[in-house]
Amino acid sequence: MAGLEYAAQGGLPREKMMFIPNGIDTNTFYPNEEDRRRVRAQWNMGDEVKVVGNISRFDPIKNHKMFLKAAALVVAERPDVRFVCVGHGKESYVQELKQLSRTLGLENKVHWIQAKSDVREVYNAIDVFCSSSLSEGFPNVIGEAMACGRHCVVTDVGDSALVVGDTGVVVPSDNPQAFSAGLLDRLAAPEALNLRGRQRILENFTVAHLGDKSEYVLFQAVQEMHPNLRRNEEVAPSADA
């Protein structure tokens, strides 16, 4: 929806556009206890440790600096919490973030992890997923985390609030106090798994939804050229094709 609004503000006719959200592969992203145990063992974290994960490229637009400031506020109240930053980016920027974490007294609380191909393992290893971005489109990473049953705290940018709905916490952008409050809220959730979050993805944002809506839009476009066409009919190629 954020992309549609951006295009409309740029002058494209709103009546000519339709919002089709991305599709999350829920057969790839799902709760997996084996993933959780294996990755936590690699991180030397027992199941008693609460873990907040920020999974995004190391880029200023993702606002890791605000995330770290919020983390420091969380640790002041919950010293048992650990944080993992998983991603990739310019080494100079990563070093800048690591220096900030040391300044904030988080050197033993934040783990910096290179992005890996099987990100489902990481989702399952954490308790709370967060997105601290200053700007987003449709953030697949939030939907993937929800499909894995993670509690989510996100900034109100792009389609983040649309994806989370009422299954997580949405806070203003670039506000470490609000962000830390959201993290503390989700860390205290009585349910280990956010099954309502997964259900929201299953009901609204699957690959099947993406395919169905794309098919509908394409059919509408073809039907404008062939008014008598019925759904599921094939259009024979023209002689000029």
Coordinates of C-alpha atoms in Angstrom, one line a residue:
M1 CA 0.0 0.0 0.0
A2 CA 2.9 2.4 0.7
G3 CA 4.1 1.9 -2.8
L4 CA 0.7 2.7 -4.2
E5 CA 0.5 5.9 -2.2
Y6 CA 3.9 6.9 -3.3
A7 CA 3.1 6.3 -6.9
A8 CA -0.2 8.2 -6.6
Q9 CA 1.6 11.2 -5.0
G10 CA 3.9 11.1 -8.0
G11 CA 1.0 11.6 -10.3
L12 CA -0.1 8.1 -11.4
P13 CA -3.9 7.8 -11.5
R14 CA -5.0 6.0 -8.3
E15 CA -8.0 4.4 -10.1
K16 CA -5.6 2.7 -12.5
M17 CA -3.7 1.0 -9.6
M18 CA -4.3 -2.0 -7.3
F19 CA -2.4 -3.0 -4.2
I20 CA -1.1 -6.6 -4.3
P21 CA 1.0 -7.4 -1.2
N22 CA 4.0 -9.6 -1.3
G23 CA 3.5 -13.3 -0.5
I24 CA 5.3 -15.1 2.3
D25 CA 6.2 -18.7 1.8
T26 CA 4.7 -20.3 4.9
N27 CA 6.0 -23.7 4.0
T28 CA 9.5 -22.3 4.3
F29 CA 8.9 -20.0 7.3
Y30 CA 7.3 -21.7 10.3
P31 CA 8.0 -22.4 14.0
N32 CA 10.8 -24.9 14.4
E33 CA 12.1 -25.9 17.8
E34 CA 15.0 -27.8 16.4
D35 CA 16.2 -24.6 14.6
R36 CA 15.9 -22.8 17.9
R37 CA 17.9 -25.2 20.0
R38 CA 20.7 -25.5 17.3
V39 CA 21.2 -21.8 16.7
R40 CA 21.0 -20.9 20.4
A41 CA 23.7 -23.5 21.1
Q42 CA 25.9 -21.8 18.5
W43 CA 25.3 -18.5 20.2
N44 CA 26.0 -19.9 23.6
M45 CA 22.5 -18.9 24.8
G46 CA 20.3 -21.1 26.9
D47 CA 16.5 -21.2 26.6
E48 CA 16.3 -19.0 29.7
V49 CA 17.8 -16.1 27.9
K50 CA 15.4 -13.7 26.2
V51 CA 16.7 -12.7 22.7
V52 CA 15.6 -9.7 20.6
G53 CA 16.6 -9.9 16.9
N54 CA 17.1 -7.2 14.4
I55 CA 17.6 -8.8 11.0
S56 CA 18.3 -6.3 8.2
R57 CA 21.2 -4.9 6.2
F58 CA 23.6 -2.6 8.0
D59 CA 22.4 0.6 6.4
P60 CA 21.5 4.0 8.0
I61 CA 17.9 3.6 6.7
K62 CA 17.4 0.6 9.0
N63 CA 18.3 2.9 12.0
H64 CA 20.3 0.5 14.1
K65 CA 21.5 3.5 16.1
M66 CA 17.9 4.0 17.5
F67 CA 17.7 0.2 18.0
L68 CA 20.8 0.2 20.1
K69 CA 19.6 3.2 22.2
A70 CA 16.4 1.4 22.8
A71 CA 18.3 -1.8 23.7
A72 CA 20.2 0.2 26.4
L73 CA 16.9 1.2 27.9
V74 CA 15.6 -2.3 27.9
V75 CA 18.8 -3.7 29.5
A76 CA 18.4 -1.2 32.4
E77 CA 15.1 -3.0 33.3
R78 CA 15.8 -6.5 31.9
P79 CA 19.5 -7.4 32.3
D80 CA 18.7 -10.9 31.2
V81 CA 17.9 -9.8 27.6
R82 CA 20.4 -10.3 24.7
F83 CA 20.3 -8.7 21.3
V84 CA 21.4 -10.1 17.9
C85 CA 22.0 -7.9 14.8
V86 CA 22.0 -10.1 11.7
G87 CA 22.9 -8.6 8.4
H88 CA 25.6 -7.3 6.0
G89 CA 26.9 -3.9 4.9
K90 CA 29.9 -1.6 4.8
E91 CA 32.4 -2.6 7.4
S92 CA 33.0 1.0 8.3
Y93 CA 29.4 1.4 9.3
V94 CA 29.3 -1.8 11.2
Q95 CA 32.3 -0.6 13.2
E96 CA 30.5 2.7 13.9
L97 CA 27.6 0.7 15.3
K98 CA 29.8 -1.5 17.4
Q99 CA 31.4 1.6 18.9
L100 CA 28.0 3.0 19.7
S101 CA 27.1 -0.3 21.4
R102 CA 30.3 0.0 23.6
T103 CA 29.5 3.6 24.4
L104 CA 26.0 2.5 25.6
G105 CA 27.5 -0.3 27.7
L106 CA 26.1 -3.0 25.5
E107 CA 29.4 -4.7 24.4
N108 CA 28.4 -8.0 26.2
K109 CA 24.7 -7.7 25.3
V110 CA 24.8 -7.4 21.5
H111 CA 25.9 -10.1 19.1
W112 CA 26.8 -9.1 15.6
I113 CA 26.1 -11.9 13.1
Q114 CA 26.8 -12.1 9.4
A115 CA 23.7 -12.7 7.3
K116 CA 23.1 -16.3 6.5
S117 CA 21.1 -18.0 3.8
D118 CA 18.8 -20.0 6.1
V119 CA 17.3 -17.0 8.0
R120 CA 14.4 -19.2 9.3
E121 CA 16.9 -20.6 11.8
V122 CA 17.5 -17.1 13.1
Y123 CA 13.8 -16.2 13.4
N124 CA 13.2 -19.3 15.4
A125 CA 16.2 -18.7 17.7
I126 CA 14.9 -15.3 18.9
D127 CA 11.9 -14.4 21.1
V128 CA 11.1 -10.9 19.7
F129 CA 11.8 -9.7 16.2
C130 CA 12.0 -5.9 15.7
S131 CA 12.2 -3.6 12.7
S132 CA 13.7 -0.1 13.6
S133 CA 13.6 1.3 10.0
L134 CA 13.2 4.9 9.1
S135 CA 11.6 3.9 5.8
E136 CA 10.2 0.7 4.3
G137 CA 8.1 -0.6 1.4
F138 CA 6.4 -4.0 2.1
P139 CA 8.9 -5.6 4.6
N140 CA 9.0 -9.3 3.9
V141 CA 11.2 -9.8 6.9
I142 CA 8.4 -8.9 9.2
G143 CA 6.0 -11.3 7.5
E144 CA 8.7 -14.1 7.6
A145 CA 9.2 -13.5 11.4
M146 CA 5.5 -13.6 12.0
A147 CA 5.2 -16.8 10.0
C148 CA 7.8 -18.3 12.3
G149 CA 5.6 -17.3 15.3
R150 CA 7.8 -14.4 16.5
H151 CA 6.5 -11.5 18.5
C152 CA 7.1 -8.3 16.6
V153 CA 7.9 -4.6 17.4
V154 CA 8.0 -2.4 14.4
T155 CA 8.2 1.3 13.5
D156 CA 5.2 2.8 11.8
V157 CA 6.8 3.2 8.3
G158 CA 5.8 1.8 4.9
D159 CA 3.5 -1.2 5.2
S160 CA 5.0 -2.4 8.5
A161 CA 1.8 -1.6 10.5
L162 CA -0.3 -3.2 7.8
V163 CA 1.6 -6.5 8.1
V164 CA 1.6 -6.6 11.9
G165 CA -2.0 -5.6 12.4
D166 CA -3.1 -6.1 16.0
T167 CA -0.7 -9.1 16.5
G168 CA 2.4 -7.0 17.6
V169 CA 3.5 -3.5 18.7
V170 CA 3.8 -0.6 16.3
V171 CA 5.6 2.6 17.5
P172 CA 6.6 5.9 16.0
S173 CA 9.8 6.0 13.9
D174 CA 13.0 7.1 15.5
N175 CA 11.7 7.1 19.1
P176 CA 14.0 4.9 21.3
Q177 CA 11.7 5.4 24.4
A178 CA 8.6 4.1 22.5
F179 CA 10.6 1.3 20.9
S180 CA 12.1 0.1 24.2
A181 CA 8.6 0.2 25.7
G182 CA 7.3 -2.0 22.9
L183 CA 10.2 -4.4 23.3
L184 CA 9.6 -4.7 27.0
D185 CA 5.9 -5.3 26.3
R186 CA 6.6 -8.2 23.9
L187 CA 9.3 -9.7 26.1
A188 CA 6.7 -10.0 28.8
A189 CA 4.2 -11.7 26.6
P190 CA 2.9 -14.9 28.3
E191 CA 2.8 -16.9 25.0
A192 CA 6.2 -18.1 23.8
L193 CA 4.9 -18.3 20.3
N194 CA 2.9 -15.6 18.6
L195 CA 0.5 -17.9 16.8
R196 CA -1.9 -15.0 16.1
G197 CA 0.9 -13.5 14.0
R198 CA 1.4 -16.6 12.0
Q199 CA -2.4 -16.9 11.5
R200 CA -2.5 -13.3 10.1
I201 CA 0.1 -14.2 7.5
L202 CA -1.8 -17.4 6.6
E203 CA -5.0 -15.4 6.1
N204 CA -3.6 -12.4 4.3
F205 CA -0.1 -12.6 3.0
T206 CA 0.8 -16.0 1.5
V207 CA 2.2 -16.9 -1.9
A208 CA -1.2 -18.2 -2.8
H209 CA -2.8 -14.8 -2.0
L210 CA -0.1 -13.1 -4.2
G211 CA -0.9 -15.5 -7.1
D212 CA -4.7 -15.2 -6.8
K213 CA -4.6 -11.4 -6.7
S214 CA -2.1 -11.2 -9.6
E215 CA -4.2 -13.5 -11.7
Y216 CA -7.3 -11.3 -11.0
V217 CA -5.6 -8.1 -12.0
L218 CA -4.2 -9.7 -15.2
F219 CA -7.6 -11.1 -16.0
Q220 CA -9.2 -7.7 -15.6
A221 CA -6.7 -6.2 -18.0
V222 CA -7.2 -8.9 -20.6
Q223 CA -11.0 -8.6 -20.2
E224 CA -10.8 -4.9 -21.1
M225 CA -9.4 -6.0 -24.5
H226 CA -11.8 -9.0 -24.8
P227 CA -15.1 -8.1 -23.1
N228 CA -16.7 -11.5 -23.7
L229 CA -13.9 -13.4 -22.2
R230 CA -14.8 -15.7 -19.3
R231 CA -12.5 -16.5 -16.4
N232 CA -10.0 -19.4 -17.1
E233 CA -10.5 -19.1 -20.8
E234 CA -7.4 -18.8 -22.9
V235 CA -7.0 -15.9 -25.4
A236 CA -5.8 -17.1 -28.7
P237 CA -2.8 -15.2 -30.0
S238 CA -3.5 -12.7 -32.8
A239 CA -2.1 -13.2 -36.3
D240 CA 0.4 -10.4 -35.6
A241 CA 1.7 -12.0 -32.4

